[in-house]
Amino acid sequence: MSETPLLATDALSRHFRLGGLFSSRTLHAVDDVDLQIGEREIVALVGESGSGKSTMARLLALLYRPTTGKILFRGKDVAAIRSRADLRRYRAQVPMVFQDPYSSINPVYRVSHGVLRALALHRPSLTRAERMAEAERVFETVGLTPARDMLRKFPYEMSGGQRQRVGFAQALAVNPSLILADEPVSMLDVSIRAGILNLMLDLRDRIGVSILFITHDIASARYVADRIAVMYAGHLVETGPTEEVLANPRHPYSQLLVSAVPDPHSPIDVDVSAAAGEPPRVIDPAEGCRFMPRCPLAIEICGRVTPRLTPMGPDHAAACHVAAQQVAAGAAV
Amino acid sequence: MGNQIALGSGQAIAVAEQPLQGWRDARRRLTQAIVRSRKAMLGLLLIAFVVVLSLFPGLIAPGDPHAAIYDPNLGSVAGHPFGTTQIGEDVFTQLVYGTRLTLIITVVVGLLTTILSVIVGLTAAYLGGAADRVLSLLTDVFLIIPTLPLLIVLSAYLSGSGTIAIIGVLTVTGWAFGARQLRAQGLSMRTRDFLEAARARGEGSTYIILMEILPNMLSLVVATFLSSAVYTVATAAGLQFLGLGNSNDITWGTMLHYAQQNGALWSGNALWALAPGGAVALLGAAFALLNYAFDELTNPALRPVRRRLLASTTGGSRLDGARPDPAHG
Amino acid sequence: MAEPLLTVRGLSVAYLAESADVVAVDAVDLDVADGEFLAIVGESGCGKSTLLFAIAGLLSPPAQVIAGEIRFRGTDMARLDDAALRHLRWRDFSVVLQSAMNALNPMKSIEAQFGDAMRAHLSGSGASKAAIHARTAEVLRLVGIDPVHASSYPHQLSGGMRQRAMIAMALLFTPQLVIMDEPSSALDVVAQRSLMRQVKDLQQSLGFAVVFVTHDMSLVRSYSDRLMVMYAGQLAELAPTESCFERPLHPYSRGLLDAFPSIRGPRVPLFGIPGSPPDLAHPPAGCRFAPRCPRVMDRCLTTEPDVFEVGASQVRCLLYDGLGTGAGVAKPAGVAS
């Protein structure tokens, strides 16, 4: 990428100390992640539970501070922010939408509460009337019409899909550059998901906002994302344009994921019996590839050296020694 | 738990009422529930009666409670339904006039302990970490201290300062239990995403505690207040009975004190002791009734079982059961 | 025609409430043959889990069966008392629940829990220590768990393994029917696939029937023989799996299928099914799907559709009543053949 990406992380890590005061065991939730998100693009961060993707969201939202590494927003390291004012400004640029529509809205207030508070905090120059007008505007943008009536409803009067739209409205109210969407459709019924997925596409096209779409569902990632990044056990193992990564996954885990996803439209049954095991909880890890115990292609170096993201093609990178060797040898996959 | 199984995979059918949503809805449902519950109505009526008495004592008991003009040590006779004291005051009049101070002490201590409990409990729950440890330690210390000896010692030091001392002492010894409960419920709320969403929005801790968490815990706060009221009614009377507190005030507790001092129970003047004692019990019971009723309102599982007979092809099985838990729709 | 293993006729289950009873399952007819894999698919609130619990006899107040019968090999289960039901349970049919991963007793080893189950249902030498040990090892091997884990505690096993252990427990007595309620929803995609494969293999080798409830249609495509789609407490479509995927008859099934983004093939716009399911406390007149149906006709709003037979499928949809658009035999389905 020639120009500065909207958001880029540099060796971002987040560790949690386990056990009591005197324990020295650390959980490596996110380790050494270099992720880029550009303007007007939707990037899907894909991984299973325990892969670190939710922790990534919270790091980027500055709900957690990084253990090491940088978060560069328009080139400036925001992880180093100390002043409240700067933090607030960042929050207005990078808001977050949460996973559970049933617990992410305060039940005692009307749904306008969050939007109005966000406006009061981040756009304080607006008058009360202007705030209401803005609230109506964002509600209409996300499809909650008639906006005036919708704003007066309580959460329990709304369906899961509608509540999730409220979440997006809250994020839009502050005129963001990047929306962090943490599994926004995972708790919605399948028939409702399309609406939210289409909303995200619409927001990218009409408003020009970028979205980090965190999910475990590759199929919906494929539907909305321009680029896809795959996480496993705290590491970023593959990144690239969505179609490219799904058509030619280079990392063995990506290959496994892509083949395991059930597709109701194509009755291919793939044998996944070789993939015994589960993603590890990464506690005090040693050097070496974390996928190795499950990898059918593992070679000697995989146990010694942690693979880094290596270019596999234009804008397509994977962290795998075997794949790197294939590229180096000029061999076709 | 049984209902959990019956409702199956996570997404419950929106069968039961929704949880309390919004102020108007809460008010409406509160009034409905109170009207429907015998306990609540009884408690509310008793308290209303006591409040009226305290505001307008002259309505029911014309006369001066301090006026020692009657024949002393009368039992229940015409004109003196509860008799007279050792020095000829009318017990009934004293009882009625004593209501005011008793009620004031109860309400003030109730409010103060509740406010303290909320501040300590919620702050500990929300901030967590070192702040939580310190505040919890503080709470535990006050919980463990044996109340009565502390009360007596403090009151002895403060004797002569009367009502204020009693209020202070009861507040200091009474806030810890509520703080524990509020902290526990506050902790259970930490998993609710809307708190994290508020943080992500940029809200400060104080705002989150007061405006996001507290409104969701109103039922527990009210219950804390009501429990504290029950505790205070009895304990304040007890302290005054022991002679700690201003003996010149007329409260139910001081009446008990003087009745005891003058051996009312054995000298044929039992009502002098029984009347204020009964009044204490009644007021305490009124708050307790309201507390039960409030519990039932907010926790449907506690509601009285309503039996329904159902004819079915399975041979008419009788259905007993608690009402379902509130489900999120 | 062999008698079906499980027969459900006109089953209705309601949640009794003071204001209005909610009929969560409305007059459902169902047959499960020996060795058949039946998937029940639907979204939240459609009644699939309630139906499952009713069949398994696990309903508790305020839920109650208000109409219909459930026959297992001819025995009316609803008429059985607790003792008789318990005898049937686990020996002839067993249940694996969604929360199975957390249903294992954390204080007991796997073998101890299997032993409990065996002692509860067997007597004498069948429940001796040796027999328990042998059988435990056997079923663990069946589900692909090394028998050395028999002495492990649940927390020492991974999520996927716990789920398999629950399935092993369900197989202790080689039941004829295993009922599963979304057993894989907490697992990652790879583990899910693996589990489905395992269940299918076991089914084929041991010959038991499976009733599998899920919200994810795509999961069961290569595994189930027949698929039942539920909507708002009613049967919407019951068809051989491939028919349902290739040529869904009910507009809801079609909509559901179209709502899944595809990972292979061209990228097409998704539409989903806007709107929400009806409030079952006050169900609408006419067809319950009408407000959201892209092919709604005038009479759909007033006439409640019967279940019609179309080839090997059953559909509850007026498109197939022979009066208007839609082909099919205009014969309300009575007793399934």
PDB file of C-alpha atoms in Angstrom, chain A residues 1-223:
ATOM      1  CA  MET A   1       0.000   0.000   0.000  1.00  0.00           C
ATOM      2  CA  SER A   2       1.509   3.247  -1.043  1.00  0.00           C
ATOM      3  CA  GLU A   3      -0.521   5.706   0.967  1.00  0.00           C
ATOM      4  CA  THR A   4      -0.851   5.566   4.718  1.00  0.00           C
ATOM      5  CA  PRO A   5      -3.561   3.112   5.630  1.00  0.00           C
ATOM      6  CA  LEU A   6      -6.437   4.356   7.720  1.00  0.00           C
ATOM      7  CA  LEU A   7      -5.472   2.050  10.518  1.00  0.00           C
ATOM      8  CA  ALA A   8      -2.442  -0.167  10.851  1.00  0.00           C
ATOM      9  CA  THR A   9      -1.141  -2.205  13.731  1.00  0.00           C
ATOM     10  CA  ASP A  10       2.529  -2.840  14.241  1.00  0.00           C
ATOM     11  CA  ALA A  11       3.511  -5.975  16.177  1.00  0.00           C
ATOM     12  CA  LEU A  12       0.406  -5.556  18.312  1.00  0.00           C
ATOM     13  CA  SER A  13       0.256  -7.873  21.299  1.00  0.00           C
ATOM     14  CA  ARG A  14      -1.982  -8.256  24.268  1.00  0.00           C
ATOM     15  CA  HIS A  15      -1.175 -10.625  27.084  1.00  0.00           C
ATOM     16  CA  PHE A  16      -3.212 -11.410  30.177  1.00  0.00           C
ATOM     17  CA  ARG A  17      -1.704 -12.586  33.394  1.00  0.00           C
ATOM     18  CA  LEU A  18      -3.321 -15.737  34.675  1.00  0.00           C
ATOM     19  CA  GLY A  19      -3.707 -16.923  38.201  1.00  0.00           C
ATOM     20  CA  GLY A  20      -3.180 -14.911  41.331  1.00  0.00           C
ATOM     21  CA  LEU A  21      -0.803 -12.142  42.297  1.00  0.00           C
ATOM     22  CA  PHE A  22       2.251 -14.325  42.276  1.00  0.00           C
ATOM     23  CA  SER A  23       1.563 -16.340  39.172  1.00  0.00           C
ATOM     24  CA  SER A  24       3.764 -15.730  36.194  1.00  0.00           C
ATOM     25  CA  ARG A  25       1.654 -17.494  33.596  1.00  0.00           C
ATOM     26  CA  THR A  26       0.516 -15.287  30.782  1.00  0.00           C
ATOM     27  CA  LEU A  27      -2.142 -15.875  28.190  1.00  0.00           C
ATOM     28  CA  HIS A  28      -1.081 -14.569  24.800  1.00  0.00           C
ATOM     29  CA  ALA A  29      -4.445 -13.527  23.425  1.00  0.00           C
ATOM     30  CA  VAL A  30      -2.980 -11.492  20.574  1.00  0.00           C
ATOM     31  CA  ASP A  31       0.607 -11.780  19.465  1.00  0.00           C
ATOM     32  CA  ASP A  32       2.596  -9.726  17.014  1.00  0.00           C
ATOM     33  CA  VAL A  33      -0.229  -8.750  14.688  1.00  0.00           C
ATOM     34  CA  ASP A  34       0.316  -6.480  11.688  1.00  0.00           C
ATOM     35  CA  LEU A  35      -3.087  -5.592  10.308  1.00  0.00           C
ATOM     36  CA  GLN A  36      -3.977  -2.866   7.795  1.00  0.00           C
ATOM     37  CA  ILE A  37      -7.317  -1.315   7.034  1.00  0.00           C
ATOM     38  CA  GLY A  38      -7.707   1.200   4.246  1.00  0.00           C
ATOM     39  CA  GLU A  39     -10.230   3.892   3.490  1.00  0.00           C
ATOM     40  CA  ARG A  40     -13.658   2.854   2.264  1.00  0.00           C
ATOM     41  CA  GLU A  41     -12.962  -0.801   2.693  1.00  0.00           C
ATOM     42  CA  ILE A  42     -14.434  -3.669   4.658  1.00  0.00           C
ATOM     43  CA  VAL A  43     -11.868  -5.987   6.159  1.00  0.00           C
ATOM     44  CA  ALA A  44     -13.039  -9.261   7.667  1.00  0.00           C
ATOM     45  CA  LEU A  45     -11.112 -10.604  10.612  1.00  0.00           C
ATOM     46  CA  VAL A  46     -11.907 -14.290  10.675  1.00  0.00           C
ATOM     47  CA  GLY A  47     -11.137 -16.835  13.337  1.00  0.00           C
ATOM     48  CA  GLU A  48     -12.655 -19.257  15.794  1.00  0.00           C
ATOM     49  CA  SER A  49     -13.333 -18.447  19.416  1.00  0.00           C
ATOM     50  CA  GLY A  50     -10.060 -18.134  21.227  1.00  0.00           C
ATOM     51  CA  SER A  51      -8.252 -16.934  18.129  1.00  0.00           C
ATOM     52  CA  GLY A  52      -7.905 -13.429  19.524  1.00  0.00           C
ATOM     53  CA  LYS A  53     -10.224 -11.615  17.154  1.00  0.00           C
ATOM     54  CA  SER A  54     -12.460 -10.196  19.879  1.00  0.00           C
ATOM     55  CA  THR A  55      -9.414  -9.050  21.784  1.00  0.00           C
ATOM     56  CA  MET A  56      -8.237  -7.310  18.600  1.00  0.00           C
ATOM     57  CA  ALA A  57     -11.508  -5.396  18.470  1.00  0.00           C
ATOM     58  CA  ARG A  58     -11.141  -4.242  22.020  1.00  0.00           C
ATOM     59  CA  LEU A  59      -7.537  -3.269  21.463  1.00  0.00           C
ATOM     60  CA  LEU A  60      -8.463  -1.169  18.469  1.00  0.00           C
ATOM     61  CA  ALA A  61     -11.271   0.434  20.461  1.00  0.00           C
ATOM     62  CA  LEU A  62      -8.756   1.170  23.196  1.00  0.00           C
ATOM     63  CA  LEU A  63     -10.850  -0.729  25.706  1.00  0.00           C
ATOM     64  CA  TYR A  64      -7.659  -2.641  26.399  1.00  0.00           C
ATOM     65  CA  ARG A  65      -4.212  -1.155  26.220  1.00  0.00           C
ATOM     66  CA  PRO A  66      -1.691  -3.113  24.177  1.00  0.00           C
ATOM     67  CA  THR A  67       0.967  -5.039  26.016  1.00  0.00           C
ATOM     68  CA  THR A  68       3.403  -4.199  23.241  1.00  0.00           C
ATOM     69  CA  GLY A  69       3.136  -2.819  19.754  1.00  0.00           C
ATOM     70  CA  LYS A  70       1.514   0.157  18.115  1.00  0.00           C
ATOM     71  CA  ILE A  71      -1.845   1.110  16.731  1.00  0.00           C
ATOM     72  CA  LEU A  72      -1.362   3.694  14.011  1.00  0.00           C
ATOM     73  CA  PHE A  73      -4.462   5.653  13.098  1.00  0.00           C
ATOM     74  CA  ARG A  74      -3.703   7.810  10.113  1.00  0.00           C
ATOM     75  CA  GLY A  75      -0.070   7.342  10.974  1.00  0.00           C
ATOM     76  CA  LYS A  76      -0.269   8.412  14.623  1.00  0.00           C
ATOM     77  CA  ASP A  77       0.182   5.929  17.438  1.00  0.00           C
ATOM     78  CA  VAL A  78      -3.059   6.026  19.403  1.00  0.00           C
ATOM     79  CA  ALA A  79      -2.025   3.387  21.907  1.00  0.00           C
ATOM     80  CA  ALA A  80       0.159   6.067  23.436  1.00  0.00           C
ATOM     81  CA  ILE A  81      -2.741   8.470  23.948  1.00  0.00           C
ATOM     82  CA  ARG A  82      -2.962   9.727  27.517  1.00  0.00           C
ATOM     83  CA  SER A  83      -5.095  12.821  27.370  1.00  0.00           C
ATOM     84  CA  ARG A  84      -8.823  12.467  27.745  1.00  0.00           C
ATOM     85  CA  ALA A  85      -9.516  14.850  24.923  1.00  0.00           C
ATOM     86  CA  ASP A  86      -7.398  12.907  22.452  1.00  0.00           C
ATOM     87  CA  LEU A  87      -8.970   9.654  23.572  1.00  0.00           C
ATOM     88  CA  ARG A  88     -12.390  11.120  23.003  1.00  0.00           C
ATOM     89  CA  ARG A  89     -11.446  12.279  19.555  1.00  0.00           C
ATOM     90  CA  TYR A  90     -10.247   8.796  18.680  1.00  0.00           C
ATOM     91  CA  ARG A  91     -13.424   7.257  20.023  1.00  0.00           C
ATOM     92  CA  ALA A  92     -15.409   9.438  17.683  1.00  0.00           C
ATOM     93  CA  GLN A  93     -13.351   8.199  14.771  1.00  0.00           C
ATOM     94  CA  VAL A  94     -13.357   4.514  15.648  1.00  0.00           C
ATOM     95  CA  PRO A  95     -16.579   3.435  17.403  1.00  0.00           C
ATOM     96  CA  MET A  96     -17.611  -0.130  18.061  1.00  0.00           C
ATOM     97  CA  VAL A  97     -20.713  -2.223  17.407  1.00  0.00           C
ATOM     98  CA  PHE A  98     -21.228  -5.165  19.725  1.00  0.00           C
ATOM     99  CA  GLN A  99     -22.239  -8.733  19.206  1.00  0.00           C
ATOM    100  CA  ASP A 100     -25.243  -9.292  21.426  1.00  0.00           C
ATOM    101  CA  PRO A 101     -28.188  -7.113  20.477  1.00  0.00           C
ATOM    102  CA  TYR A 102     -29.983  -8.196  23.618  1.00  0.00           C
ATOM    103  CA  SER A 103     -27.387  -6.992  26.070  1.00  0.00           C
ATOM    104  CA  SER A 104     -25.621  -4.184  24.250  1.00  0.00           C
ATOM    105  CA  ILE A 105     -28.417  -1.656  24.758  1.00  0.00           C
ATOM    106  CA  ASN A 106     -29.368  -0.393  28.214  1.00  0.00           C
ATOM    107  CA  PRO A 107     -32.897  -1.695  28.783  1.00  0.00           C
ATOM    108  CA  VAL A 108     -34.147   1.109  31.011  1.00  0.00           C
ATOM    109  CA  TYR A 109     -33.792   3.866  28.455  1.00  0.00           C
ATOM    110  CA  ARG A 110     -35.312   4.456  25.059  1.00  0.00           C
ATOM    111  CA  VAL A 111     -33.130   3.471  22.139  1.00  0.00           C
ATOM    112  CA  SER A 112     -32.393   7.120  21.459  1.00  0.00           C
ATOM    113  CA  HIS A 113     -30.332   7.235  24.630  1.00  0.00           C
ATOM    114  CA  GLY A 114     -27.084   5.891  23.213  1.00  0.00           C
ATOM    115  CA  VAL A 115     -27.211   8.038  20.101  1.00  0.00           C
ATOM    116  CA  LEU A 116     -27.995  11.190  22.011  1.00  0.00           C
ATOM    117  CA  ARG A 117     -25.252  10.518  24.547  1.00  0.00           C
ATOM    118  CA  ALA A 118     -22.722   9.864  21.787  1.00  0.00           C
ATOM    119  CA  LEU A 119     -23.670  13.151  20.191  1.00  0.00           C
ATOM    120  CA  ALA A 120     -23.476  14.995  23.490  1.00  0.00           C
ATOM    121  CA  LEU A 121     -20.025  13.601  24.160  1.00  0.00           C
ATOM    122  CA  HIS A 122     -18.447  13.969  20.750  1.00  0.00           C
ATOM    123  CA  ARG A 123     -20.309  16.787  19.024  1.00  0.00           C
ATOM    124  CA  PRO A 124     -20.998  19.094  21.937  1.00  0.00           C
ATOM    125  CA  SER A 125     -21.566  22.119  19.761  1.00  0.00           C
ATOM    126  CA  LEU A 126     -24.935  20.845  18.682  1.00  0.00           C
ATOM    127  CA  THR A 127     -28.060  22.159  20.316  1.00  0.00           C
ATOM    128  CA  ARG A 128     -30.672  19.841  21.661  1.00  0.00           C
ATOM    129  CA  ALA A 129     -32.809  20.199  18.599  1.00  0.00           C
ATOM    130  CA  GLU A 130     -29.850  19.597  16.329  1.00  0.00           C
ATOM    131  CA  ARG A 131     -29.001  16.460  18.268  1.00  0.00           C
ATOM    132  CA  MET A 132     -32.493  15.113  17.781  1.00  0.00           C
ATOM    133  CA  ALA A 133     -32.288  15.895  14.087  1.00  0.00           C
ATOM    134  CA  GLU A 134     -28.991  14.066  13.846  1.00  0.00           C
ATOM    135  CA  ALA A 135     -30.438  11.098  15.691  1.00  0.00           C
ATOM    136  CA  GLU A 136     -33.260  10.948  13.204  1.00  0.00           C
ATOM    137  CA  ARG A 137     -30.818  11.171  10.346  1.00  0.00           C
ATOM    138  CA  VAL A 138     -28.716   8.230  11.459  1.00  0.00           C
ATOM    139  CA  PHE A 139     -31.752   6.159  12.244  1.00  0.00           C
ATOM    140  CA  GLU A 140     -32.949   6.710   8.732  1.00  0.00           C
ATOM    141  CA  THR A 141     -29.537   5.845   7.351  1.00  0.00           C
ATOM    142  CA  VAL A 142     -29.630   2.459   9.031  1.00  0.00           C
ATOM    143  CA  GLY A 143     -33.149   1.785   7.901  1.00  0.00           C
ATOM    144  CA  LEU A 144     -35.047   2.340  11.149  1.00  0.00           C
ATOM    145  CA  THR A 145     -37.968   4.300   9.799  1.00  0.00           C
ATOM    146  CA  PRO A 146     -40.068   6.209  10.614  1.00  0.00           C
ATOM    147  CA  ALA A 147     -37.138   7.551  12.606  1.00  0.00           C
ATOM    148  CA  ARG A 148     -39.121   9.725  14.960  1.00  0.00           C
ATOM    149  CA  ASP A 149     -41.252   6.803  16.137  1.00  0.00           C
ATOM    150  CA  MET A 150     -38.356   4.387  16.306  1.00  0.00           C
ATOM    151  CA  LEU A 151     -36.338   6.702  18.494  1.00  0.00           C
ATOM    152  CA  ARG A 152     -39.040   6.653  21.118  1.00  0.00           C
ATOM    153  CA  LYS A 153     -39.150   2.883  21.420  1.00  0.00           C
ATOM    154  CA  PHE A 154     -37.660   0.838  24.218  1.00  0.00           C
ATOM    155  CA  PRO A 155     -35.263  -1.992  23.392  1.00  0.00           C
ATOM    156  CA  TYR A 156     -37.730  -4.687  24.319  1.00  0.00           C
ATOM    157  CA  GLU A 157     -40.080  -3.403  21.651  1.00  0.00           C
ATOM    158  CA  MET A 158     -37.522  -4.073  18.969  1.00  0.00           C
ATOM    159  CA  SER A 159     -36.353  -7.249  17.313  1.00  0.00           C
ATOM    160  CA  GLY A 160     -32.745  -8.398  17.369  1.00  0.00           C
ATOM    161  CA  GLY A 161     -32.123  -7.102  13.886  1.00  0.00           C
ATOM    162  CA  GLN A 162     -33.549  -3.709  14.715  1.00  0.00           C
ATOM    163  CA  ARG A 163     -31.467  -3.466  17.850  1.00  0.00           C
ATOM    164  CA  GLN A 164     -28.352  -4.226  15.907  1.00  0.00           C
ATOM    165  CA  ARG A 165     -29.236  -1.390  13.560  1.00  0.00           C
ATOM    166  CA  VAL A 166     -29.480   0.846  16.602  1.00  0.00           C
ATOM    167  CA  GLY A 167     -25.905  -0.174  17.381  1.00  0.00           C
ATOM    168  CA  PHE A 168     -24.817   0.929  13.927  1.00  0.00           C
ATOM    169  CA  ALA A 169     -26.772   4.162  14.288  1.00  0.00           C
ATOM    170  CA  GLN A 170     -24.900   4.940  17.481  1.00  0.00           C
ATOM    171  CA  ALA A 171     -21.634   4.363  15.684  1.00  0.00           C
ATOM    172  CA  LEU A 172     -22.633   6.544  12.742  1.00  0.00           C
ATOM    173  CA  ALA A 173     -23.771   9.439  14.898  1.00  0.00           C
ATOM    174  CA  VAL A 174     -20.183  10.464  15.580  1.00  0.00           C
ATOM    175  CA  ASN A 175     -19.162  10.588  11.897  1.00  0.00           C
ATOM    176  CA  PRO A 176     -16.596   7.810  12.160  1.00  0.00           C
ATOM    177  CA  SER A 177     -13.879   6.784   9.738  1.00  0.00           C
ATOM    178  CA  LEU A 178     -13.820   3.160  10.839  1.00  0.00           C
ATOM    179  CA  ILE A 179     -16.486   1.061  12.519  1.00  0.00           C
ATOM    180  CA  LEU A 180     -15.348  -1.939  14.545  1.00  0.00           C
ATOM    181  CA  ALA A 181     -18.099  -4.520  14.205  1.00  0.00           C
ATOM    182  CA  ASP A 182     -17.594  -7.401  16.625  1.00  0.00           C
ATOM    183  CA  GLU A 183     -19.605 -10.341  15.290  1.00  0.00           C
ATOM    184  CA  PRO A 184     -22.605  -8.142  14.505  1.00  0.00           C
ATOM    185  CA  VAL A 185     -24.708 -10.913  12.984  1.00  0.00           C
ATOM    186  CA  SER A 186     -23.701 -13.994  14.950  1.00  0.00           C
ATOM    187  CA  MET A 187     -26.600 -13.763  17.339  1.00  0.00           C
ATOM    188  CA  LEU A 188     -29.199 -12.954  14.739  1.00  0.00           C
ATOM    189  CA  ASP A 189     -31.402 -15.386  12.920  1.00  0.00           C
ATOM    190  CA  VAL A 190     -30.167 -16.340   9.508  1.00  0.00           C
ATOM    191  CA  SER A 191     -33.047 -14.677   7.712  1.00  0.00           C
ATOM    192  CA  ILE A 192     -32.227 -11.369   9.394  1.00  0.00           C
ATOM    193  CA  ARG A 193     -28.503 -11.423   8.802  1.00  0.00           C
ATOM    194  CA  ALA A 194     -28.747 -10.435   5.176  1.00  0.00           C
ATOM    195  CA  GLY A 195     -30.291  -7.122   6.183  1.00  0.00           C
ATOM    196  CA  ILE A 196     -27.379  -6.208   8.429  1.00  0.00           C
ATOM    197  CA  LEU A 197     -24.770  -7.450   5.965  1.00  0.00           C
ATOM    198  CA  ASN A 198     -26.353  -5.372   3.232  1.00  0.00           C
ATOM    199  CA  LEU A 199     -26.415  -2.415   5.607  1.00  0.00           C
ATOM    200  CA  MET A 200     -22.670  -2.690   6.055  1.00  0.00           C
ATOM    201  CA  LEU A 201     -22.125  -2.726   2.315  1.00  0.00           C
ATOM    202  CA  ASP A 202     -24.393   0.253   1.998  1.00  0.00           C
ATOM    203  CA  LEU A 203     -22.517   2.186   4.651  1.00  0.00           C
ATOM    204  CA  ARG A 204     -19.245   1.582   2.893  1.00  0.00           C
ATOM    205  CA  ASP A 205     -20.618   2.676  -0.456  1.00  0.00           C
ATOM    206  CA  ARG A 206     -22.805   5.583   0.540  1.00  0.00           C
ATOM    207  CA  ILE A 207     -21.089   7.021   3.598  1.00  0.00           C
ATOM    208  CA  GLY A 208     -17.579   5.912   2.757  1.00  0.00           C
ATOM    209  CA  VAL A 209     -16.849   4.460   6.177  1.00  0.00           C
ATOM    210  CA  SER A 210     -14.481   1.532   6.595  1.00  0.00           C
ATOM    211  CA  ILE A 211     -15.554  -1.464   8.628  1.00  0.00           C
ATOM    212  CA  LEU A 212     -13.592  -4.108  10.466  1.00  0.00           C
ATOM    213  CA  PHE A 213     -15.957  -7.065  10.353  1.00  0.00           C
ATOM    214  CA  ILE A 214     -15.054  -9.618  12.978  1.00  0.00           C
ATOM    215  CA  THR A 215     -16.638 -13.011  12.515  1.00  0.00           C
ATOM    216  CA  HIS A 216     -16.194 -16.745  12.657  1.00  0.00           C
ATOM    217  CA  ASP A 217     -18.414 -17.222   9.622  1.00  0.00           C
ATOM    218  CA  ILE A 218     -16.395 -17.225   6.440  1.00  0.00           C
ATOM    219  CA  ALA A 219     -19.443 -17.220   4.222  1.00  0.00           C
ATOM    220  CA  SER A 220     -20.687 -13.877   5.495  1.00  0.00           C
ATOM    221  CA  ALA A 221     -17.110 -12.585   5.450  1.00  0.00           C
ATOM    222  CA  ARG A 222     -16.989 -13.424   1.796  1.00  0.00           C
ATOM    223  CA  TYR A 223     -20.231 -11.600   1.165  1.00  0.00           C
TER     224      TYR A 223
END
